[in-house]
Structures are given as structure tokens and as C-alpha cells.
PDB file of C-alpha atoms in Angstrom:
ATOM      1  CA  UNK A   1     -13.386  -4.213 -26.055  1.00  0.00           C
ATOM      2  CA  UNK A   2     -15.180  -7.306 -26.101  1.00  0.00           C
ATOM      3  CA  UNK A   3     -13.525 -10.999 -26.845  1.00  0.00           C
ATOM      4  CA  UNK A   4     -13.205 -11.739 -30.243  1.00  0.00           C
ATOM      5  CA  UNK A   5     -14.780 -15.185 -29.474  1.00  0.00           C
ATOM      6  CA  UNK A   6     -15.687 -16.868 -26.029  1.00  0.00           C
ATOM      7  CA  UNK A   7     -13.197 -18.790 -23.839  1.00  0.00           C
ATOM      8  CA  UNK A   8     -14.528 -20.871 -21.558  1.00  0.00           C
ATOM      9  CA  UNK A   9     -12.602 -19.438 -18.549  1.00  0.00           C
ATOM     10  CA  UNK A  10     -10.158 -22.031 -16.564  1.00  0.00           C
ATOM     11  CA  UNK A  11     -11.559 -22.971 -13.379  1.00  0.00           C
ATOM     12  CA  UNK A  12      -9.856 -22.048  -9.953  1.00  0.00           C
ATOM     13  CA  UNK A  13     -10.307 -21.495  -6.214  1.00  0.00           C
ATOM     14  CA  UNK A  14     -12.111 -18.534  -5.505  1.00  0.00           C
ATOM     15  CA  UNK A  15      -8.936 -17.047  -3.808  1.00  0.00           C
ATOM     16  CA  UNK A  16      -6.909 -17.211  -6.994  1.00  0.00           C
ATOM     17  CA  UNK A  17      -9.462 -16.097  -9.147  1.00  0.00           C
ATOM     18  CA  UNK A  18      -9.774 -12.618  -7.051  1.00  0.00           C
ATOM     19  CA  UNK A  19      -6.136 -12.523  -7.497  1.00  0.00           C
ATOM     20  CA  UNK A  20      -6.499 -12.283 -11.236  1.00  0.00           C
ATOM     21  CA  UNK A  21      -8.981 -10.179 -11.412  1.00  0.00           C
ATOM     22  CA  UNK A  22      -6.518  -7.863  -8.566  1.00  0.00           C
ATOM     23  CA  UNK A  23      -4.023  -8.265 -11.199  1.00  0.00           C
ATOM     24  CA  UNK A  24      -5.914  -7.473 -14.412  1.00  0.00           C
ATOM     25  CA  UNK A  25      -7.972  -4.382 -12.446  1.00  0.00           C
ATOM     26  CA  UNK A  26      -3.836  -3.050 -11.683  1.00  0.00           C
ATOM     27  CA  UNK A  27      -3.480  -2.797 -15.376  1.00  0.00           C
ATOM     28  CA  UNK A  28      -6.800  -1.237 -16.719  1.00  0.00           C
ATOM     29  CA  UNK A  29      -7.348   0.936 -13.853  1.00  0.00           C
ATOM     30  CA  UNK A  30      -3.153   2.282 -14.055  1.00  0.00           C
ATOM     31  CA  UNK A  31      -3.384   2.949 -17.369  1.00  0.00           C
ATOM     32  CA  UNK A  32      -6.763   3.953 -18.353  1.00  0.00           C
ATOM     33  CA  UNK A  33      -8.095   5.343 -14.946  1.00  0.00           C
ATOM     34  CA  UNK A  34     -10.701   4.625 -12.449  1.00  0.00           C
ATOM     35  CA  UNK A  35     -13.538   6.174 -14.307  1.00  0.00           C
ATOM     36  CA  UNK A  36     -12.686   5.607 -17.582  1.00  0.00           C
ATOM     37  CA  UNK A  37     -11.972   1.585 -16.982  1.00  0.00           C
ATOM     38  CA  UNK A  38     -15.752  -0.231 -16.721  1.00  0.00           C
ATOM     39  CA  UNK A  39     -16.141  -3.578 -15.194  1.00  0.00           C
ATOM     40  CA  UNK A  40     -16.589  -4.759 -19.146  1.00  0.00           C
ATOM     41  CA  UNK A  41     -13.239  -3.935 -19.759  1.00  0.00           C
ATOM     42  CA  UNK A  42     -12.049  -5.950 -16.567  1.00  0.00           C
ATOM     43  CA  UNK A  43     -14.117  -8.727 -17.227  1.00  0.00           C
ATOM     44  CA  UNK A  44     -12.980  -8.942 -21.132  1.00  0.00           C
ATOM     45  CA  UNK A  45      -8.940  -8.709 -19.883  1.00  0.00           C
ATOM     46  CA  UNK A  46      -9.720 -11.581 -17.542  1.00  0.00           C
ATOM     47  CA  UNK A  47     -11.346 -13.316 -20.128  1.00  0.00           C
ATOM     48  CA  UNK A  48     -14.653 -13.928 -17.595  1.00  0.00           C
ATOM     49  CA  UNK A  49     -18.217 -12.617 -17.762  1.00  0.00           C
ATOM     50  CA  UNK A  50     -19.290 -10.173 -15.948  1.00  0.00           C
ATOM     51  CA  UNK A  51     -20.891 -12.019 -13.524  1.00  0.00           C
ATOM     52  CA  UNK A  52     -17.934 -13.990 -12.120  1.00  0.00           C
ATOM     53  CA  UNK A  53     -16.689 -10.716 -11.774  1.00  0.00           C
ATOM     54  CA  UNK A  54     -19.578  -9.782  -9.464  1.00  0.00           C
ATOM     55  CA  UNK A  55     -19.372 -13.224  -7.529  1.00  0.00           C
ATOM     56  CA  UNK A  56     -16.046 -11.602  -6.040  1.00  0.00           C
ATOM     57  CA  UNK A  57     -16.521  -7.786  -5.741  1.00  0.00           C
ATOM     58  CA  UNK A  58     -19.890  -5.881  -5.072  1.00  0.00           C
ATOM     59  CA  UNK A  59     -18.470  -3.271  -8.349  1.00  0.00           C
ATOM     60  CA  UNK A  60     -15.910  -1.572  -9.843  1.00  0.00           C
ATOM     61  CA  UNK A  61     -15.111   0.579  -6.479  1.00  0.00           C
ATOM     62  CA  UNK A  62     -14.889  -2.639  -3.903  1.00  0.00           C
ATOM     63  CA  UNK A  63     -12.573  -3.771  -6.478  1.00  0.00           C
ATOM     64  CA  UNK A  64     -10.773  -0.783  -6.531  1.00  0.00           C
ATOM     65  CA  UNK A  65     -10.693  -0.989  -2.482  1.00  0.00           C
ATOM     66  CA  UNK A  66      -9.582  -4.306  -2.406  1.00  0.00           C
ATOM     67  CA  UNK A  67      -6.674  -3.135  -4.964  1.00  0.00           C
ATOM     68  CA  UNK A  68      -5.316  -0.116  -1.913  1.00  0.00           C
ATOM     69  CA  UNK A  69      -5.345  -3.296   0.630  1.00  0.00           C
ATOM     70  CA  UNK A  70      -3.520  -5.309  -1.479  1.00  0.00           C
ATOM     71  CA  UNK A  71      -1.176  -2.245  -1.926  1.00  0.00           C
ATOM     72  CA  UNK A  72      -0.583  -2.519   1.936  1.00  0.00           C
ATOM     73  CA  UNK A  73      -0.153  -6.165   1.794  1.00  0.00           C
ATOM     74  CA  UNK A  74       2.588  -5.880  -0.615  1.00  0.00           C
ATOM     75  CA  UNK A  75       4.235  -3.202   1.669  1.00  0.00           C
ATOM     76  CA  UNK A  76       4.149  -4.797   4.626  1.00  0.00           C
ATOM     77  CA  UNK A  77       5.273  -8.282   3.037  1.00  0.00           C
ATOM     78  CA  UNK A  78       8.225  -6.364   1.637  1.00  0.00           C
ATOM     79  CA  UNK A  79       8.955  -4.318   5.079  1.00  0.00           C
ATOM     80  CA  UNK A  80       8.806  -7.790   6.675  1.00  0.00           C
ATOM     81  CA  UNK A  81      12.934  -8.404   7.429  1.00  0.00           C
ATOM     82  CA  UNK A  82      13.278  -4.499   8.712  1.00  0.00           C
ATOM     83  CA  UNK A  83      12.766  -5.445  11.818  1.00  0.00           C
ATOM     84  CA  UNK A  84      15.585  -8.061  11.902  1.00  0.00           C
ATOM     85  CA  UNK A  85      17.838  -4.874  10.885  1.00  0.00           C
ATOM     86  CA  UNK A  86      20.830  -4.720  13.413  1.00  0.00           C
ATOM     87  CA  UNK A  87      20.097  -0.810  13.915  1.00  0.00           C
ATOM     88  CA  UNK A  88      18.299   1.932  12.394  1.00  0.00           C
ATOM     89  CA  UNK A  89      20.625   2.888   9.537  1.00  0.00           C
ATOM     90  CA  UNK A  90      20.887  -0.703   8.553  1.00  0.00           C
ATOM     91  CA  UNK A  91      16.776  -0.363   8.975  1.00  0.00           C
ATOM     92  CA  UNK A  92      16.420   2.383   6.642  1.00  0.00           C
ATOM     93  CA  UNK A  93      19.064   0.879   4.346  1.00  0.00           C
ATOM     94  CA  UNK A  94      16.430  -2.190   3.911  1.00  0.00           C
ATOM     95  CA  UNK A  95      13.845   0.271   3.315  1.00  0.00           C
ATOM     96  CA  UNK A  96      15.026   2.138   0.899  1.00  0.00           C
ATOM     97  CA  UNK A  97      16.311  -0.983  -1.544  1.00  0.00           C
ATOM     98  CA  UNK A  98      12.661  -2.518  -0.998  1.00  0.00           C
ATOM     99  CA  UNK A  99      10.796   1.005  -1.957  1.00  0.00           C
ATOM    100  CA  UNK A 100      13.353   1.006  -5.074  1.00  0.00           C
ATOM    101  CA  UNK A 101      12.703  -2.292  -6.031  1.00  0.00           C
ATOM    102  CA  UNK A 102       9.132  -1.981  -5.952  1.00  0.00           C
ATOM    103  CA  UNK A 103       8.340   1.077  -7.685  1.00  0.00           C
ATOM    104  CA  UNK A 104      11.285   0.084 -10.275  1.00  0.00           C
ATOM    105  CA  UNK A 105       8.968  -3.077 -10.832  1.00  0.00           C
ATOM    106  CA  UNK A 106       5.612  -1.911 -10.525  1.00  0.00           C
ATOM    107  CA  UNK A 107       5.071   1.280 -12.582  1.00  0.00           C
ATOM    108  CA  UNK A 108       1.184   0.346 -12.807  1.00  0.00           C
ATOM    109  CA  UNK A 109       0.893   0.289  -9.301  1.00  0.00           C
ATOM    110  CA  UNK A 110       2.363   3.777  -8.724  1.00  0.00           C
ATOM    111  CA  UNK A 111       0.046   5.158 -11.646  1.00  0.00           C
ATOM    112  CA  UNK A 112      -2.695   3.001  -9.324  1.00  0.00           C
ATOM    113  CA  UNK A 113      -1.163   5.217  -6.631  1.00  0.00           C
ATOM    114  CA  UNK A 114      -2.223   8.641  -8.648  1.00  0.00           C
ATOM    115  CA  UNK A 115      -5.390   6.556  -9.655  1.00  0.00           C
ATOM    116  CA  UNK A 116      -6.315   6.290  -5.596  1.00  0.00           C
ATOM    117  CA  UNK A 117      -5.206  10.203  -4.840  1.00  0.00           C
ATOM    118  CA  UNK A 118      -7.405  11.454  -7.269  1.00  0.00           C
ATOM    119  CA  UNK A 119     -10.301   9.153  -6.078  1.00  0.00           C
ATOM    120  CA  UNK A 120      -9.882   9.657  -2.442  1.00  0.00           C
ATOM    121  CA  UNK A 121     -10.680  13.341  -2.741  1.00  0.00           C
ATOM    122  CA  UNK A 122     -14.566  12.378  -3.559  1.00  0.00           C
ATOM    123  CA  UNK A 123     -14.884   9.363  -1.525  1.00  0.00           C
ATOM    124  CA  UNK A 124     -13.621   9.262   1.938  1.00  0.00           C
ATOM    125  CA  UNK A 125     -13.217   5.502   2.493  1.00  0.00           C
ATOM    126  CA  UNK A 126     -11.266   5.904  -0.821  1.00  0.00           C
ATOM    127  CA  UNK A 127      -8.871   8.219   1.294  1.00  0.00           C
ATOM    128  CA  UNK A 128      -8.990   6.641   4.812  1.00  0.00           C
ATOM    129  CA  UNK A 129      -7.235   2.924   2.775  1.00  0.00           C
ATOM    130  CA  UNK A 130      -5.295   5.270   0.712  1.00  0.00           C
ATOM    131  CA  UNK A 131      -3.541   6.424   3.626  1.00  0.00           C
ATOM    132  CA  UNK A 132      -3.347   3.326   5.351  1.00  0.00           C
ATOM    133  CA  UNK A 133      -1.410   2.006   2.631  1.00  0.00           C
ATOM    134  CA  UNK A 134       0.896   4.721   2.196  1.00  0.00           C
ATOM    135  CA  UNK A 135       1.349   5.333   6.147  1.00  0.00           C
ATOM    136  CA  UNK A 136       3.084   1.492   6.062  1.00  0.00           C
ATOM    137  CA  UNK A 137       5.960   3.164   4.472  1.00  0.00           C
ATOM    138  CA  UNK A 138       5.919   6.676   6.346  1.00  0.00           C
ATOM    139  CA  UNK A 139       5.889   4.412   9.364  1.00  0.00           C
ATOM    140  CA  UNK A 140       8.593   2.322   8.618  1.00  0.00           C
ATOM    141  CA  UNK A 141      10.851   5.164   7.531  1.00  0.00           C
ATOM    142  CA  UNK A 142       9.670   7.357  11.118  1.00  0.00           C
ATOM    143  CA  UNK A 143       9.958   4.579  13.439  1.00  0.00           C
ATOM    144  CA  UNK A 144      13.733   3.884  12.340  1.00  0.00           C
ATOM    145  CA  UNK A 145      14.392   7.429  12.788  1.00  0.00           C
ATOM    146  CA  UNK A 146      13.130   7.240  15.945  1.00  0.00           C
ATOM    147  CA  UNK A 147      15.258   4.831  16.734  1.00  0.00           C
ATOM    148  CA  UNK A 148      18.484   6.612  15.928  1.00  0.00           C
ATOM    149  CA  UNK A 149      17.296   9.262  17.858  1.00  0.00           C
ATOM    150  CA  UNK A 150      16.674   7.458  20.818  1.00  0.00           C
ATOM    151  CA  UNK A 151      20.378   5.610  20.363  1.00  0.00           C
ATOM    152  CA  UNK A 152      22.063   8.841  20.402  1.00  0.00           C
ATOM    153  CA  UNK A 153      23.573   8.371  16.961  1.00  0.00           C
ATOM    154  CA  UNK A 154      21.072  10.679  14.777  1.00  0.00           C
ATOM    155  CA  UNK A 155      20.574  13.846  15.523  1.00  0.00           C
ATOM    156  CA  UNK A 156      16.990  15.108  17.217  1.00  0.00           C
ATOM    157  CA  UNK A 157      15.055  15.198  13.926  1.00  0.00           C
ATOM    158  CA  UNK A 158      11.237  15.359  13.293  1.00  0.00           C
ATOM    159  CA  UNK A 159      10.793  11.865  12.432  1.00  0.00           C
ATOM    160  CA  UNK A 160       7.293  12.862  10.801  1.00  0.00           C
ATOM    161  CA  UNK A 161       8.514  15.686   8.900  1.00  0.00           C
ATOM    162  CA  UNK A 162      11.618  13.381   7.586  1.00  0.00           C
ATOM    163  CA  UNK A 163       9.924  10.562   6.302  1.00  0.00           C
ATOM    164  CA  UNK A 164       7.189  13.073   4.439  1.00  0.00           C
ATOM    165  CA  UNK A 165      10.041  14.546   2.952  1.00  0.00           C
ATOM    166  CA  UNK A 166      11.516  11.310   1.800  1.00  0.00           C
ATOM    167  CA  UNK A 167       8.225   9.502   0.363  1.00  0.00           C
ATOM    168  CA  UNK A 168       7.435  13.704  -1.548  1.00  0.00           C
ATOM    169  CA  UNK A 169      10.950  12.850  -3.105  1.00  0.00           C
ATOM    170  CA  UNK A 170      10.572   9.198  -4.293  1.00  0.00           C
ATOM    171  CA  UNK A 171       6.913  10.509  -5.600  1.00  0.00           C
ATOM    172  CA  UNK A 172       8.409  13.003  -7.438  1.00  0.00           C
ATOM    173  CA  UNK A 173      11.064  10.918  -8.895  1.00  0.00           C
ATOM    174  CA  UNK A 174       8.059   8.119  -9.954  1.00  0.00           C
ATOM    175  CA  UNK A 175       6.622  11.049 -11.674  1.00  0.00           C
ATOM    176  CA  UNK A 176       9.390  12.301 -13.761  1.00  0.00           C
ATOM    177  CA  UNK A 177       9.991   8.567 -14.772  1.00  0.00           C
ATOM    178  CA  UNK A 178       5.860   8.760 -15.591  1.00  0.00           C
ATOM    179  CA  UNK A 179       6.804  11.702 -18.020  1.00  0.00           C
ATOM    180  CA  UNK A 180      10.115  10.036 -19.261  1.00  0.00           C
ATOM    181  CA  UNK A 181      10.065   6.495 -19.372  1.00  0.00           C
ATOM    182  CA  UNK A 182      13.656   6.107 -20.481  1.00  0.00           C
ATOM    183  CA  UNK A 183      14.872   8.309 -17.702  1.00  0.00           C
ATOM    184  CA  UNK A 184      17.189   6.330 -16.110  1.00  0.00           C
ATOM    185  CA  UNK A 185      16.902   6.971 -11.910  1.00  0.00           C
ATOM    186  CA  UNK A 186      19.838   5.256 -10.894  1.00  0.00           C
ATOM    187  CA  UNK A 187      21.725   8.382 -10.371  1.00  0.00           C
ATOM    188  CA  UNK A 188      19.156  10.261  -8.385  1.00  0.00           C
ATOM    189  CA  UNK A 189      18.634   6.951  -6.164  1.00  0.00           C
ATOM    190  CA  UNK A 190      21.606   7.180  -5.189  1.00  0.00           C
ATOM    191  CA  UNK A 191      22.441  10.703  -4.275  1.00  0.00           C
ATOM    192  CA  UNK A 192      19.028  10.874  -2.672  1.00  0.00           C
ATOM    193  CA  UNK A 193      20.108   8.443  -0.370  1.00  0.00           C
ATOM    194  CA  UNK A 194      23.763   9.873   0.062  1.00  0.00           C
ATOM    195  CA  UNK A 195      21.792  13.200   0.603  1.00  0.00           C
ATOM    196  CA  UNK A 196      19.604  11.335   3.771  1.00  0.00           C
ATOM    197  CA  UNK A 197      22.905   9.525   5.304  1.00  0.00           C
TER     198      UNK A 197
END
């Protein structure tokens, strides 16, 4: 929908103008879809032409590629103190309060999430980032694993086949909340995680 009137937009740098568009893109394309959102839309949220738009991405899918990189920014800014973890369960312990936090936060970037599955099965660059930016996670949660292994203090366990099982359950509980906003996840949080230990 186009702007009732024209704004003359607010100049910035040209690194926190791609950030708002990032930011405005997170909202159209999580709740009305990839194909469905149009770089009119985007540029009529951000209150720009067009054109500026088009200064800072090539279209609507290097913006949407951008968006899946920015996802594994996020993840690896908020995996940044793991390593600083005094041993694996500690680790994991970090892990799991960071996922919570973010996908208790950031609804529109797990419906983003969907929005990236369902585009990566026609374009395979699409997929390739996709799975870079959900691997940060898997990795995380498998390399801590690992390490209890190797410590003697966790069981021999497929560390692959664990953390798959781990990020299937937090996607399913992102999707029931999807269905039922007020569902309140606290409880399953936390038996999921006395489940793991």
C-alpha cells in the first residue's frame, strides 16, 4: 500500500539504512511471505522509494539473502560467551537460554525461518545460507556434546543425531506457538530441557 503522502526519508549512513530496510523486509516477508511481499511494499514500510531500495540490494531475493546472513549473525553474536562455559553442560545450559530468548523475542524471524524453508527448495543458494544459518546452532549444541563425551561424563551419544533431535523439538514448539499465540511454552521449556539433562 502506497504512502498516504511523501516523507522525505531521514538521511543515514548507508550501513544503517540496509539495517532498516533488514528490519522492515523481517516484518513483510514473516508475515506476508516471500512471494506475496513486493519490493513496493518494502519500500512503502521504510518510507523510501524504490530506488534507494535498489541502491542497497540487487532485488527482493538479495534482500532476502542478506536477511538468512543476518540470521547467522544474530546466532553467532548470541552463541558468543559459550565458549567461556566452564564445561559442556554449563555450555549447553547457555545455549539453550539464548535459543529461548531468541525465538521468545523474535516470532517474525522464526516465521522468516518457514519463509527461507519453503524458498530453499526452488533455489539452491536459498538452501546452501539456509543451512548455514541453522547449522550455527546444530553446531553449537553437537560440539558441546562432544565434549561431554570426550570428558567421560556423557554417555557415547550421536552428537549429530542429538542436536537434530533438539532443534526438530524447539521447531515444533515455535510452531504450535505459530498456531496458538497465547500458548504459554514455559512448561514445555522446561521439561524439554529436564528431558535432555
Amino acid at each position: 500500500m502506497p504512502n498516504p503522502s511523501p516523507v522525505t526519508p531521514v538521511r543515514m549512513p548507508a550501513r544503517e539504512r540496509r539495517r532498516q530496510l533488514l528490519t522492515v523486509a523481517i516484518g513483510e516477508f514473516g508475515t506476508t511471505g516471500y512471494h506475496e511481499t513486493s519490493m513496493d511494499d518494502i519500500a512503502s514500510r521504510a518510507g523510501l522509494s524504490k530506488g534507494a531500495i535498489y541502491w542497497h540490494f540487487e532485488g527482493k531475493r538479495e534482500l532476502f539473502l542478506a536477511l538468512i546472513d543476518r540470521f547467522s549473525e544474530r546466532a553467532l553474536e548470541a552463541l558468543a560467551a559459550v565458549p567461556e562455559a566452564p564445561d559442556w553442560r554449563a555450555a549447553l545450559a547457555a545455549i539453550f537460554a539464548s535459543v529461548r530468548e531468541q525465538l521468545e523475542s523474535g516470532m517474525q524471524m522464526f516465521r522468516l525461518g518457514l519463509e527461507f524453508v519453503a524458498q530453499s527448495a526452488h533455489d539452491e543458494e536459498i538452501r546452501v545460507r539456509a543451512e548455514r544459518a541453522q547449522g550455527v546452532w546444530k553446531a553449537a549444541v553437537e560440539k558441546q556434546i562432544a565434549r561431554g563425551v570426550a570428558a567421560g561424563t556423557l554417555r557415547d551419544v550421536d552428537a549429530g543425531a542429538v542436536g537434530l533431535l533438539l532443534d526438530a523439538a524447539i521447531d515444533g514448539l515455535m510452531l504450535a506457538r505459530m498456531m496458538r499465540p497465547d500458548l504459554d511454552l514455559e512448561p514445555a521449556w522446561i521439561a524439554a530441557e529436564e528431558i535432555f539433562w
